[in-house]
Short mmCIF file of C-alpha atoms in Angstrom, two decimals:
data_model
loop_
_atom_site.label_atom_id
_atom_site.label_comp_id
_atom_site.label_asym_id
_atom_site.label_seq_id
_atom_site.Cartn_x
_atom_site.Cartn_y
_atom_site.Cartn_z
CA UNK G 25 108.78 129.59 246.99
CA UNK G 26 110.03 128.37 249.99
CA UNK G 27 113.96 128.39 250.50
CA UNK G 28 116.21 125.57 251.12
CA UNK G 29 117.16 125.13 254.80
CA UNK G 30 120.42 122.97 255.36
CA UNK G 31 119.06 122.33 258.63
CA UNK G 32 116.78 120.29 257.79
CA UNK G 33 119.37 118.12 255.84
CA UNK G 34 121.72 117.19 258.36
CA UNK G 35 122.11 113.94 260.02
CA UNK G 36 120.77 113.36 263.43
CA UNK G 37 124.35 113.87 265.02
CA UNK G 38 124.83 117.19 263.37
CA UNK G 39 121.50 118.40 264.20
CA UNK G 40 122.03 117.79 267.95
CA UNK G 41 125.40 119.45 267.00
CA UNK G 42 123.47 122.65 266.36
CA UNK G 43 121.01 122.61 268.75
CA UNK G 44 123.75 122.02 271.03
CA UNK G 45 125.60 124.68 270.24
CA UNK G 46 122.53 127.37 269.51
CA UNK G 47 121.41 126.51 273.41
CA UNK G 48 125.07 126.79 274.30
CA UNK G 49 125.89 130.05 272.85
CA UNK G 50 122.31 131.18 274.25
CA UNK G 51 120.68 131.91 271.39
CA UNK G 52 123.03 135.04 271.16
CA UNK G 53 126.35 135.85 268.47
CA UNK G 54 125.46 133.82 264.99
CA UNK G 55 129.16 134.46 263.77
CA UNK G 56 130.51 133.01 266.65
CA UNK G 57 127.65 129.70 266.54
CA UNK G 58 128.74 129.56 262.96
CA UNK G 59 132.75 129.56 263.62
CA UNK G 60 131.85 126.79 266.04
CA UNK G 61 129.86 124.72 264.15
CA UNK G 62 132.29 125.14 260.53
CA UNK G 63 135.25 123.78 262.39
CA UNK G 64 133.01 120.84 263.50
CA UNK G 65 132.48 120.45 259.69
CA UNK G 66 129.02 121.69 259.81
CA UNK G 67 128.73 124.27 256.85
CA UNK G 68 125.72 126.41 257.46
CA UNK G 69 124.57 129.92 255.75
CA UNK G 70 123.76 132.74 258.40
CA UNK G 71 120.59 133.29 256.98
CA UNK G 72 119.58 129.67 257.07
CA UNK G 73 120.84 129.29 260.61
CA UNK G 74 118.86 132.65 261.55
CA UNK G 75 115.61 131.17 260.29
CA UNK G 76 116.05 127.82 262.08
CA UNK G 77 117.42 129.81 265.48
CA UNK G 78 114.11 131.65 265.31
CA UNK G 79 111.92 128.46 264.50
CA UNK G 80 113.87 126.82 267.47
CA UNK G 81 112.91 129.48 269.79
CA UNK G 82 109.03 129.72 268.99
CA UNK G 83 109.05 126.12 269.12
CA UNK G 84 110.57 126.11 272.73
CA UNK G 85 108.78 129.18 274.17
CA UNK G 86 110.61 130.72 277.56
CA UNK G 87 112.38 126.81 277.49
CA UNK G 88 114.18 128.07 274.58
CA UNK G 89 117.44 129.00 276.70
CA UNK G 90 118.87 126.22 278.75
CA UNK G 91 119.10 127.51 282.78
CA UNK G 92 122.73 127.11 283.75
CA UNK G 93 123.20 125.68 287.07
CA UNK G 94 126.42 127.23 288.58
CA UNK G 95 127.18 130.69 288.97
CA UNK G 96 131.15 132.15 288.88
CA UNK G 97 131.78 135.55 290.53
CA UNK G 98 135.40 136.55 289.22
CA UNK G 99 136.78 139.40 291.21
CA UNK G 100 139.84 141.99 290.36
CA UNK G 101 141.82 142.32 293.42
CA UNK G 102 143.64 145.61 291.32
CA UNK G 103 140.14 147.68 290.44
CA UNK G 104 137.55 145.70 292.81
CA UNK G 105 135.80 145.28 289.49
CA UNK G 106 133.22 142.29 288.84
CA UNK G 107 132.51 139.50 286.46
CA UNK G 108 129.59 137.19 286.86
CA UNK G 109 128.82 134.01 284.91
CA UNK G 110 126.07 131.52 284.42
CA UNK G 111 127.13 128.09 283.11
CA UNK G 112 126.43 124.65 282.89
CA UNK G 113 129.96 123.48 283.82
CA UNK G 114 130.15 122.32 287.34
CA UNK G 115 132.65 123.36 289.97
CA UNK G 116 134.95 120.79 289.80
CA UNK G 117 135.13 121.21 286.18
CA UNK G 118 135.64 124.89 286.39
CA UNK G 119 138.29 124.63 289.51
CA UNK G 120 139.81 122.01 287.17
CA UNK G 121 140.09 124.43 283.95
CA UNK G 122 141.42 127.14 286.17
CA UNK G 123 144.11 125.31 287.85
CA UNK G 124 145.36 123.72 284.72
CA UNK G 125 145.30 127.21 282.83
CA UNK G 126 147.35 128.58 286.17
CA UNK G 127 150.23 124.98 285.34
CA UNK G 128 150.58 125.97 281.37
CA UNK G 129 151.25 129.98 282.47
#
């Protein structure tokens, strides 16, 4: 018997929602697609949301994971150590978030 996939039940809005979010979160950390998508009200099971991640994917092929367009380099002036990040934000969004994390310290 096949099993019940809430998935397929949501309304168009919510299922952009999760597709959304799945590309978002590349594909990568269920618990953390799930937190997201239960405080937007969207109430899956990790199994179900496994099954439909995996669908998703074969469906998409190599187009499964969105390509980000702007790459941050954060550096530690104390160690020298490195951070790099792909994301879809653009600069001026990202200079933005920065600058008004740096006025609410």
């Amino acid at each position: 018997m096949v099993r019940f996939n809430a998935v397929n039940y949501l309304t168009p809005s919510e299922y952009a929602a999760v597709d959304a979010c799945i590309r978002r979160h590349r594909f990568c950390g269920i618990r953390a697609i799930l937190a997201e998508l239960s405080e937007s009200g969207i109430k899956l099971s990790k199994s179900g949301l496994h099954r439909y991640m995996q669908a998703m994917r074969e469906k998409n092929g190599p187009n499964a994971v969105t390509t980000d367009n702007t790459m941050v380099m954060i550096v530690e002036r104390d160690s020298g150590t490195t951070k790099t990040i792909s994301t879809s934000a653009t600069a001026a969004e990202i200079v933005a978030m920065i600058e008004g994390a740096n006025v609410e310290a």
